[in-house]
mmCIF file of N, CA and C in Angstrom:
data_model
loop_
_atom_site.group_PDB
_atom_site.id
_atom_site.type_symbol
_atom_site.label_atom_id
_atom_site.label_comp_id
_atom_site.label_asym_id
_atom_site.label_seq_id
_atom_site.Cartn_x
_atom_site.Cartn_y
_atom_site.Cartn_z
ATOM 1 N N UNK H 193 94.371 110.917 124.905
ATOM 2 C CA UNK H 193 93.922 111.754 123.802
ATOM 3 C C UNK H 193 93.399 110.910 122.639
ATOM 4 N N UNK H 194 93.853 109.686 122.548
ATOM 5 C CA UNK H 194 93.468 108.822 121.453
ATOM 6 C C UNK H 194 91.972 108.531 121.427
ATOM 7 N N UNK H 195 91.299 108.550 122.576
ATOM 8 C CA UNK H 195 89.881 108.218 122.625
ATOM 9 C C UNK H 195 88.960 109.428 122.480
ATOM 10 N N UNK H 196 89.515 110.590 122.238
ATOM 11 C CA UNK H 196 88.687 111.778 122.033
ATOM 12 C C UNK H 196 87.866 111.582 120.748
ATOM 13 N N UNK H 197 86.564 111.899 120.789
ATOM 14 C CA UNK H 197 85.709 111.670 119.625
ATOM 15 C C UNK H 197 86.196 112.331 118.341
ATOM 16 N N UNK H 198 86.762 113.516 118.425
ATOM 17 C CA UNK H 198 87.272 114.186 117.221
ATOM 18 C C UNK H 198 88.451 113.392 116.649
ATOM 19 N N UNK H 199 89.334 112.937 117.509
ATOM 20 C CA UNK H 199 90.474 112.148 117.057
ATOM 21 C C UNK H 199 90.017 110.822 116.441
ATOM 22 N N UNK H 200 89.025 110.199 117.046
ATOM 23 C CA UNK H 200 88.490 108.955 116.489
ATOM 24 C C UNK H 200 87.851 109.200 115.121
ATOM 25 N N UNK H 201 87.167 110.318 114.972
ATOM 26 C CA UNK H 201 86.552 110.655 113.691
ATOM 27 C C UNK H 201 87.614 110.898 112.624
ATOM 28 N N UNK H 202 88.670 111.616 112.995
ATOM 29 C CA UNK H 202 89.769 111.863 112.050
ATOM 30 C C UNK H 202 90.403 110.542 111.638
ATOM 31 N N UNK H 203 90.621 109.658 112.597
ATOM 32 C CA UNK H 203 91.214 108.358 112.285
ATOM 33 C C UNK H 203 90.326 107.567 111.327
ATOM 34 N N UNK H 204 89.013 107.576 111.578
ATOM 35 C CA UNK H 204 88.074 106.869 110.705
ATOM 36 C C UNK H 204 88.121 107.435 109.283
ATOM 37 N N UNK H 205 88.112 108.754 109.167
ATOM 38 C CA UNK H 205 88.164 109.396 107.848
ATOM 39 C C UNK H 205 89.485 109.058 107.146
ATOM 40 N N UNK H 206 90.585 109.057 107.892
ATOM 41 C CA UNK H 206 91.879 108.682 107.301
ATOM 42 C C UNK H 206 91.855 107.251 106.769
ATOM 43 N N UNK H 207 91.252 106.349 107.526
ATOM 44 C CA UNK H 207 91.162 104.949 107.083
ATOM 45 C C UNK H 207 90.336 104.832 105.804
ATOM 46 N N UNK H 208 89.222 105.551 105.740
ATOM 47 C CA UNK H 208 88.371 105.524 104.538
ATOM 48 C C UNK H 208 89.118 106.119 103.348
ATOM 49 N N UNK H 209 89.799 107.235 103.566
ATOM 50 C CA UNK H 209 90.585 107.852 102.486
ATOM 51 C C UNK H 209 91.642 106.885 101.995
ATOM 52 N N UNK H 210 92.312 106.187 102.928
ATOM 53 C CA UNK H 210 93.333 105.218 102.540
ATOM 54 C C UNK H 210 92.736 104.151 101.615
ATOM 55 N N UNK H 211 91.585 103.620 101.978
ATOM 56 C CA UNK H 211 90.957 102.570 101.167
ATOM 57 C C UNK H 211 90.545 103.101 99.796
ATOM 58 N N UNK H 212 89.995 104.302 99.743
ATOM 59 C CA UNK H 212 89.586 104.895 98.464
ATOM 60 C C UNK H 212 90.797 105.131 97.567
ATOM 61 N N UNK H 213 91.864 105.687 98.144
ATOM 62 C CA UNK H 213 93.069 105.964 97.357
ATOM 63 C C UNK H 213 93.671 104.663 96.831
ATOM 64 N N UNK H 214 93.720 103.638 97.669
ATOM 65 C CA UNK H 214 94.269 102.361 97.212
ATOM 66 C C UNK H 214 93.435 101.780 96.073
ATOM 67 N N UNK H 215 92.116 101.935 96.157
ATOM 68 C CA UNK H 215 91.255 101.480 95.066
ATOM 69 C C UNK H 215 91.492 102.257 93.778
ATOM 70 N N UNK H 216 91.608 103.576 93.882
ATOM 71 C CA UNK H 216 91.882 104.410 92.700
ATOM 72 C C UNK H 216 93.236 104.088 92.098
ATOM 73 N N UNK H 217 94.216 103.869 92.964
ATOM 74 C CA UNK H 217 95.557 103.532 92.493
ATOM 75 C C UNK H 217 95.546 102.188 91.775
ATOM 76 N N UNK H 218 94.807 101.224 92.320
ATOM 77 C CA UNK H 218 94.676 99.929 91.657
ATOM 78 C C UNK H 218 94.042 100.062 90.285
ATOM 79 N N UNK H 219 93.025 100.912 90.181
ATOM 80 C CA UNK H 219 92.368 101.161 88.901
ATOM 81 C C UNK H 219 93.356 101.760 87.902
ATOM 82 N N UNK H 220 94.170 102.692 88.380
ATOM 83 C CA UNK H 220 95.164 103.367 87.541
ATOM 84 C C UNK H 220 96.249 102.392 87.060
ATOM 85 N N UNK H 221 96.649 101.464 87.934
ATOM 86 C CA UNK H 221 97.732 100.539 87.593
ATOM 87 C C UNK H 221 97.312 99.458 86.606
ATOM 88 N N UNK H 222 96.055 99.063 86.663
ATOM 89 C CA UNK H 222 95.602 97.940 85.845
ATOM 90 C C UNK H 222 95.126 98.358 84.468
ATOM 91 N N UNK H 223 94.970 97.356 83.624
ATOM 92 C CA UNK H 223 94.360 97.540 82.310
ATOM 93 C C UNK H 223 93.353 96.420 82.110
ATOM 94 N N UNK H 224 92.355 96.694 81.318
ATOM 95 C CA UNK H 224 91.299 95.728 81.020
ATOM 96 C C UNK H 224 90.699 95.151 82.298
ATOM 97 N N UNK H 225 90.612 93.833 82.392
ATOM 98 C CA UNK H 225 89.985 93.173 83.551
ATOM 99 C C UNK H 225 90.845 93.280 84.807
ATOM 100 N N UNK H 226 92.179 93.404 84.663
ATOM 101 C CA UNK H 226 93.059 93.520 85.823
ATOM 102 C C UNK H 226 92.770 94.809 86.598
ATOM 103 N N UNK H 227 92.298 95.812 85.887
ATOM 104 C CA UNK H 227 91.937 97.084 86.515
ATOM 105 C C UNK H 227 90.891 96.862 87.607
ATOM 106 N N UNK H 228 89.891 96.050 87.324
ATOM 107 C CA UNK H 228 88.833 95.767 88.302
ATOM 108 C C UNK H 228 89.352 94.957 89.485
ATOM 109 N N UNK H 229 90.218 94.012 89.193
ATOM 110 C CA UNK H 229 90.789 93.168 90.248
ATOM 111 C C UNK H 229 91.627 94.014 91.210
ATOM 112 N N UNK H 230 92.488 94.858 90.682
ATOM 113 C CA UNK H 230 93.342 95.692 91.529
ATOM 114 C C UNK H 230 92.543 96.765 92.271
ATOM 115 N N UNK H 231 91.547 97.341 91.599
ATOM 116 C CA UNK H 231 90.729 98.379 92.237
ATOM 117 C C UNK H 231 89.945 97.810 93.421
ATOM 118 N N UNK H 232 89.546 96.574 93.342
ATOM 119 C CA UNK H 232 88.845 95.941 94.469
ATOM 120 C C UNK H 232 89.826 95.266 95.421
ATOM 121 N N UNK H 233 90.889 94.705 94.870
ATOM 122 C CA UNK H 233 91.831 93.918 95.662
ATOM 123 C C UNK H 233 92.682 94.736 96.618
ATOM 124 N N UNK H 234 93.207 95.864 96.173
ATOM 125 C CA UNK H 234 94.062 96.673 97.045
ATOM 126 C C UNK H 234 93.339 97.097 98.330
ATOM 127 N N UNK H 235 92.145 97.701 98.222
ATOM 128 C CA UNK H 235 91.471 98.086 99.467
ATOM 129 C C UNK H 235 91.018 96.883 100.286
ATOM 130 N N UNK H 236 90.647 95.801 99.622
ATOM 131 C CA UNK H 236 90.215 94.612 100.352
ATOM 132 C C UNK H 236 91.360 94.025 101.175
ATOM 133 N N UNK H 237 92.516 93.916 100.575
ATOM 134 C CA UNK H 237 93.690 93.405 101.295
ATOM 135 C C UNK H 237 94.035 94.328 102.459
ATOM 136 N N UNK H 238 94.017 95.636 102.207
ATOM 137 C CA UNK H 238 94.325 96.605 103.272
ATOM 138 C C UNK H 238 93.329 96.486 104.420
ATOM 139 N N UNK H 239 92.039 96.358 104.098
ATOM 140 C CA UNK H 239 91.012 96.261 105.142
ATOM 141 C C UNK H 239 91.161 94.979 105.956
ATOM 142 N N UNK H 240 91.493 93.881 105.296
ATOM 143 C CA UNK H 240 91.681 92.608 106.001
ATOM 144 C C UNK H 240 92.894 92.699 106.929
ATOM 145 N N UNK H 241 93.981 93.252 106.439
ATOM 146 C CA UNK H 241 95.170 93.411 107.282
ATOM 147 C C UNK H 241 94.867 94.331 108.461
ATOM 148 N N UNK H 242 94.225 95.455 108.190
ATOM 149 C CA UNK H 242 93.914 96.458 109.217
ATOM 150 C C UNK H 242 92.998 95.880 110.285
ATOM 151 N N UNK H 243 91.996 95.142 109.864
ATOM 152 C CA UNK H 243 90.997 94.648 110.798
ATOM 153 C C UNK H 243 91.396 93.414 111.586
ATOM 154 N N UNK H 244 92.286 92.608 111.045
ATOM 155 C CA UNK H 244 92.628 91.345 111.698
ATOM 156 C C UNK H 244 93.887 91.381 112.542
ATOM 157 N N UNK H 245 94.887 92.088 112.097
ATOM 158 C CA UNK H 245 96.156 92.124 112.826
ATOM 159 C C UNK H 245 96.177 93.345 113.736
ATOM 160 N N UNK H 246 95.856 93.125 115.008
ATOM 161 C CA UNK H 246 95.760 94.230 115.961
ATOM 162 C C UNK H 246 96.443 93.858 117.263
ATOM 163 N N UNK H 247 96.669 94.896 118.061
ATOM 164 C CA UNK H 247 97.157 94.655 119.418
ATOM 165 C C UNK H 247 95.943 94.391 120.299
ATOM 166 N N UNK H 248 96.103 93.680 121.404
ATOM 167 C CA UNK H 248 94.971 93.428 122.295
ATOM 168 C C UNK H 248 94.361 94.732 122.819
ATOM 169 N N UNK H 249 93.050 94.741 122.985
ATOM 170 C CA UNK H 249 92.279 95.873 123.515
ATOM 171 C C UNK H 249 92.294 97.103 122.617
ATOM 172 N N UNK H 250 92.420 96.951 121.343
ATOM 173 C CA UNK H 250 92.486 98.112 120.446
ATOM 174 C C UNK H 250 91.393 98.066 119.389
ATOM 175 N N UNK H 251 90.194 98.410 119.639
ATOM 176 C CA UNK H 251 89.505 98.708 120.888
ATOM 177 C C UNK H 251 88.860 97.476 121.513
ATOM 178 N N UNK H 252 88.915 96.347 120.851
ATOM 179 C CA UNK H 252 88.365 95.112 121.422
ATOM 180 C C UNK H 252 89.370 93.992 121.188
ATOM 181 N N UNK H 253 89.100 92.781 121.625
ATOM 182 C CA UNK H 253 90.078 91.707 121.441
ATOM 183 C C UNK H 253 90.494 91.548 119.974
ATOM 184 N N UNK H 254 91.771 91.311 119.780
ATOM 185 C CA UNK H 254 92.322 91.205 118.434
ATOM 186 C C UNK H 254 92.067 89.818 117.851
ATOM 187 N N UNK H 255 91.561 89.739 116.612
ATOM 188 C CA UNK H 255 91.421 88.430 115.970
ATOM 189 C C UNK H 255 92.771 87.721 115.846
ATOM 190 N N UNK H 256 93.783 88.480 115.463
ATOM 191 C CA UNK H 256 95.155 87.971 115.404
ATOM 192 C C UNK H 256 96.024 88.999 116.108
ATOM 193 N N UNK H 257 96.431 88.676 117.330
ATOM 194 C CA UNK H 257 97.225 89.613 118.128
ATOM 195 C C UNK H 257 98.657 89.665 117.613
ATOM 196 N N UNK H 258 99.157 90.872 117.433
ATOM 197 C CA UNK H 258 100.546 91.068 117.009
ATOM 198 C C UNK H 258 101.187 92.084 117.947
ATOM 199 N N UNK H 259 102.520 92.104 117.998
ATOM 200 C CA UNK H 259 103.206 93.089 118.841
ATOM 201 C C UNK H 259 102.916 94.521 118.378
ATOM 202 N N UNK H 260 102.930 95.437 119.328
ATOM 203 C CA UNK H 260 102.651 96.835 119.052
ATOM 204 C C UNK H 260 103.499 97.454 117.952
ATOM 205 N N UNK H 261 104.834 97.274 117.990
ATOM 206 C CA UNK H 261 105.640 97.877 116.928
ATOM 207 C C UNK H 261 105.288 97.345 115.535
ATOM 208 N N UNK H 262 104.910 96.070 115.458
ATOM 209 C CA UNK H 262 104.530 95.488 114.167
ATOM 210 C C UNK H 262 103.210 96.082 113.680
ATOM 211 N N UNK H 263 102.266 96.293 114.588
ATOM 212 C CA UNK H 263 100.992 96.911 114.217
ATOM 213 C C UNK H 263 101.207 98.351 113.758
ATOM 214 N N UNK H 264 102.057 99.063 114.468
ATOM 215 C CA UNK H 264 102.363 100.437 114.092
ATOM 216 C C UNK H 264 103.004 100.471 112.707
ATOM 217 N N UNK H 265 103.915 99.552 112.451
ATOM 218 C CA UNK H 265 104.552 99.460 111.139
ATOM 219 C C UNK H 265 103.521 99.165 110.058
ATOM 220 N N UNK H 266 102.599 98.257 110.334
ATOM 221 C CA UNK H 266 101.536 97.941 109.376
ATOM 222 C C UNK H 266 100.711 99.179 109.056
ATOM 223 N N UNK H 267 100.317 99.919 110.079
ATOM 224 C CA UNK H 267 99.534 101.138 109.865
ATOM 225 C C UNK H 267 100.313 102.140 109.023
ATOM 226 N N UNK H 268 101.578 102.338 109.378
ATOM 227 C CA UNK H 268 102.400 103.308 108.644
ATOM 228 C C UNK H 268 102.621 102.876 107.199
ATOM 229 N N UNK H 269 102.782 101.588 106.968
ATOM 230 C CA UNK H 269 102.960 101.092 105.592
ATOM 231 C C UNK H 269 101.691 101.348 104.784
ATOM 232 N N UNK H 270 100.532 101.034 105.349
ATOM 233 C CA UNK H 270 99.277 101.227 104.615
ATOM 234 C C UNK H 270 99.019 102.709 104.339
ATOM 235 N N UNK H 271 99.240 103.564 105.334
ATOM 236 C CA UNK H 271 99.072 104.998 105.086
ATOM 237 C C UNK H 271 100.145 105.500 104.110
ATOM 238 N N UNK H 272 101.351 104.967 104.221
ATOM 239 C CA UNK H 272 102.425 105.334 103.293
ATOM 240 C C UNK H 272 102.092 104.943 101.863
ATOM 241 N N UNK H 273 101.492 103.766 101.690
ATOM 242 C CA UNK H 273 101.067 103.345 100.349
ATOM 243 C C UNK H 273 99.993 104.279 99.797
ATOM 244 N N UNK H 274 99.101 104.743 100.663
ATOM 245 C CA UNK H 274 98.073 105.691 100.217
ATOM 246 C C UNK H 274 98.711 107.018 99.800
ATOM 247 N N UNK H 275 99.673 107.482 100.572
ATOM 248 C CA UNK H 275 100.383 108.720 100.227
ATOM 249 C C UNK H 275 101.114 108.539 98.895
ATOM 250 N N UNK H 276 101.811 107.417 98.751
ATOM 251 C CA UNK H 276 102.517 107.132 97.498
ATOM 252 C C UNK H 276 101.534 106.983 96.333
ATOM 253 N N UNK H 277 100.403 106.324 96.605
ATOM 254 C CA UNK H 277 99.390 106.144 95.572
ATOM 255 C C UNK H 277 98.862 107.469 95.057
ATOM 256 N N UNK H 278 98.615 108.414 95.956
ATOM 257 C CA UNK H 278 98.174 109.747 95.521
ATOM 258 C C UNK H 278 99.230 110.417 94.648
ATOM 259 N N UNK H 279 100.472 110.264 95.036
ATOM 260 C CA UNK H 279 101.561 110.841 94.249
ATOM 261 C C UNK H 279 101.609 110.193 92.865
ATOM 262 N N UNK H 280 101.465 108.865 92.826
ATOM 263 C CA UNK H 280 101.489 108.141 91.553
ATOM 264 C C UNK H 280 100.299 108.511 90.670
ATOM 265 N N UNK H 281 99.202 108.913 91.298
ATOM 266 C CA UNK H 281 98.021 109.340 90.553
ATOM 267 C C UNK H 281 98.138 110.783 90.057
ATOM 268 N N UNK H 282 99.275 111.415 90.307
ATOM 269 C CA UNK H 282 99.485 112.789 89.865
ATOM 270 C C UNK H 282 98.870 113.819 90.790
ATOM 271 N N UNK H 283 98.763 113.473 92.056
ATOM 272 C CA UNK H 283 98.183 114.371 93.055
ATOM 273 C C UNK H 283 99.199 114.664 94.161
ATOM 274 N N UNK H 284 100.316 115.335 93.830
ATOM 275 C CA UNK H 284 101.352 115.557 94.845
ATOM 276 C C UNK H 284 100.898 116.451 96.002
ATOM 277 N N UNK H 285 100.046 117.434 95.727
ATOM 278 C CA UNK H 285 99.569 118.326 96.793
ATOM 279 C C UNK H 285 98.702 117.553 97.789
ATOM 280 N N UNK H 286 97.777 116.742 97.284
ATOM 281 C CA UNK H 286 96.930 115.945 98.161
ATOM 282 C C UNK H 286 97.747 114.897 98.903
ATOM 283 N N UNK H 287 98.763 114.380 98.245
ATOM 284 C CA UNK H 287 99.663 113.410 98.869
ATOM 285 C C UNK H 287 100.366 114.030 100.072
ATOM 286 N N UNK H 288 100.844 115.238 99.890
ATOM 287 C CA UNK H 288 101.517 115.953 100.972
ATOM 288 C C UNK H 288 100.546 116.220 102.123
ATOM 289 N N UNK H 289 99.336 116.656 101.805
ATOM 290 C CA UNK H 289 98.355 116.939 102.854
ATOM 291 C C UNK H 289 97.959 115.676 103.613
ATOM 292 N N UNK H 290 97.804 114.577 102.889
ATOM 293 C CA UNK H 290 97.476 113.320 103.560
ATOM 294 C C UNK H 290 98.604 112.922 104.509
ATOM 295 N N UNK H 291 99.846 113.049 104.056
ATOM 296 C CA UNK H 291 100.987 112.717 104.911
ATOM 297 C C UNK H 291 101.012 113.597 106.159
ATOM 298 N N UNK H 292 100.758 114.872 105.999
ATOM 299 C CA UNK H 292 100.760 115.796 107.143
ATOM 300 C C UNK H 292 99.667 115.437 108.139
ATOM 301 N N UNK H 293 98.464 115.170 107.645
ATOM 302 C CA UNK H 293 97.349 114.836 108.548
ATOM 303 C C UNK H 293 97.631 113.519 109.277
ATOM 304 N N UNK H 294 98.201 112.541 108.582
ATOM 305 C CA UNK H 294 98.535 111.266 109.233
ATOM 306 C C UNK H 294 99.581 111.484 110.326
ATOM 307 N N UNK H 295 100.593 112.258 110.039
ATOM 308 C CA UNK H 295 101.646 112.524 111.026
ATOM 309 C C UNK H 295 101.074 113.259 112.236
ATOM 310 N N UNK H 296 100.243 114.274 111.991
ATOM 311 C CA UNK H 296 99.623 115.010 113.094
ATOM 312 C C UNK H 296 98.723 114.080 113.905
ATOM 313 N N UNK H 297 97.988 113.214 113.220
ATOM 314 C CA UNK H 297 97.114 112.269 113.930
ATOM 315 C C UNK H 297 97.921 111.383 114.884
ATOM 316 N N UNK H 298 99.031 110.850 114.405
ATOM 317 C CA UNK H 298 99.842 109.990 115.270
ATOM 318 C C UNK H 298 100.497 110.789 116.395
ATOM 319 N N UNK H 299 100.801 112.046 116.150
ATOM 320 C CA UNK H 299 101.348 112.891 117.222
ATOM 321 C C UNK H 299 100.286 113.164 118.286
ATOM 322 N N UNK H 300 99.066 113.422 117.853
ATOM 323 C CA UNK H 300 97.976 113.661 118.798
ATOM 324 C C UNK H 300 97.644 112.368 119.555
ATOM 325 N N UNK H 301 97.785 111.241 118.897
ATOM 326 C CA UNK H 301 97.527 109.936 119.520
ATOM 327 C C UNK H 301 98.786 109.398 120.187
ATOM 328 N N UNK H 302 99.580 110.289 120.746
ATOM 329 C CA UNK H 302 100.871 109.912 121.315
ATOM 330 C C UNK H 302 100.751 108.811 122.355
ATOM 331 N N UNK H 303 99.660 108.790 123.115
ATOM 332 C CA UNK H 303 99.524 107.766 124.158
ATOM 333 C C UNK H 303 99.481 106.368 123.549
ATOM 334 N N UNK H 304 98.676 106.187 122.523
ATOM 335 C CA UNK H 304 98.582 104.886 121.856
ATOM 336 C C UNK H 304 99.874 104.551 121.108
ATOM 337 N N UNK H 305 100.414 105.535 120.402
ATOM 338 C CA UNK H 305 101.643 105.319 119.639
ATOM 339 C C UNK H 305 102.793 104.909 120.560
ATOM 340 N N UNK H 306 102.933 105.584 121.690
ATOM 341 C CA UNK H 306 104.024 105.291 122.626
ATOM 342 C C UNK H 306 103.872 103.891 123.224
ATOM 343 N N UNK H 307 102.658 103.538 123.594
ATOM 344 C CA UNK H 307 102.409 102.204 124.156
ATOM 345 C C UNK H 307 102.724 101.133 123.121
ATOM 346 N N UNK H 308 102.356 101.385 121.869
ATOM 347 C CA UNK H 308 102.638 100.409 120.814
ATOM 348 C C UNK H 308 104.139 100.267 120.584
ATOM 349 N N UNK H 309 104.856 101.379 120.596
ATOM 350 C CA UNK H 309 106.306 101.311 120.416
ATOM 351 C C UNK H 309 106.986 100.548 121.547
ATOM 352 N N UNK H 310 106.438 100.673 122.757
ATOM 353 C CA UNK H 310 107.000 99.968 123.907
ATOM 354 C C UNK H 310 106.505 98.526 124.000
ATOM 355 N N UNK H 311 105.603 98.140 123.083
ATOM 356 C CA UNK H 311 105.033 96.797 123.008
ATOM 357 C C UNK H 311 104.317 96.396 124.301
ATOM 358 N N UNK H 312 103.553 97.327 124.831
ATOM 359 C CA UNK H 312 102.734 97.065 126.012
ATOM 360 C C UNK H 312 101.280 96.935 125.561
ATOM 361 N N UNK H 313 100.453 96.223 126.322
ATOM 362 C CA UNK H 313 99.033 96.169 125.967
ATOM 363 C C UNK H 313 98.404 97.552 126.113
ATOM 364 N N UNK H 314 97.617 97.943 125.150
ATOM 365 C CA UNK H 314 96.973 99.252 125.184
ATOM 366 C C UNK H 314 95.694 99.156 125.993
ATOM 367 N N UNK H 315 95.600 99.949 127.041
ATOM 368 C CA UNK H 315 94.427 99.956 127.902
ATOM 369 C C UNK H 315 93.625 101.246 127.770
ATOM 370 N N UNK H 316 93.909 102.020 126.755
ATOM 371 C CA UNK H 316 93.225 103.294 126.567
ATOM 372 C C UNK H 316 91.748 103.148 126.298
ATOM 373 N N UNK H 317 91.327 102.033 125.704
ATOM 374 C CA UNK H 317 89.925 101.828 125.410
ATOM 375 C C UNK H 317 89.232 101.007 126.487
ATOM 376 N N UNK H 318 89.982 100.301 127.304
ATOM 377 C CA UNK H 318 89.392 99.372 128.270
ATOM 378 C C UNK H 318 88.489 100.102 129.255
ATOM 379 N N UNK H 319 87.212 99.736 129.257
ATOM 380 C CA UNK H 319 86.267 100.274 130.213
ATOM 381 C C UNK H 319 85.820 101.700 129.963
ATOM 382 N N UNK H 320 86.243 102.327 128.855
ATOM 383 C CA UNK H 320 85.874 103.716 128.580
ATOM 384 C C UNK H 320 84.682 103.759 127.642
ATOM 385 N N UNK H 321 83.896 104.777 127.812
ATOM 386 C CA UNK H 321 82.803 105.020 126.904
ATOM 387 C C UNK H 321 83.351 105.826 125.740
ATOM 388 N N UNK H 322 83.156 105.327 124.533
ATOM 389 C CA UNK H 322 83.642 106.010 123.336
ATOM 390 C C UNK H 322 82.450 106.433 122.518
ATOM 391 N N UNK H 323 82.281 107.750 122.373
ATOM 392 C CA UNK H 323 81.190 108.306 121.605
ATOM 393 C C UNK H 323 79.852 107.736 122.090
ATOM 394 N N UNK H 324 79.721 107.547 123.396
ATOM 395 C CA UNK H 324 78.483 107.082 123.980
ATOM 396 C C UNK H 324 78.304 105.581 124.004
ATOM 397 N N UNK H 325 79.285 104.819 123.474
ATOM 398 C CA UNK H 325 79.164 103.369 123.432
ATOM 399 C C UNK H 325 80.216 102.742 124.334
ATOM 400 N N UNK H 326 79.811 101.741 125.075
ATOM 401 C CA UNK H 326 80.749 101.010 125.929
ATOM 402 C C UNK H 326 81.431 99.936 125.082
ATOM 403 N N UNK H 327 82.769 99.761 125.243
ATOM 404 C CA UNK H 327 83.454 98.710 124.466
ATOM 405 C C UNK H 327 83.079 97.326 124.947
#
């Protein structure tokens, strides 16, 4: 189910929302010039962590391979920070909705989540065409 185009689109939108929220939260936390540093730094750090620390074959070779449970924890921490950031920005309703959508996404992606928890290599993307593109 993880490779379904709708699920992939939802995951992409969630990742973008996470980066935007982290940037807004950084802007809110900082003052003067620090505001700019945090607004750019929070999403940049999140994107670097997200893009570099992956499990093998998710969806291509990992620049820095880490165990599945650690990758899952990283994802949950970053999404959790976005949920917390929305709450800190005075948006409790949006925070709740983001948390619900993230939880539903991971439930729908049960195949990938379960494999990561068991620390097995994920083969869900291997050799499959995703949205018309071969990995």
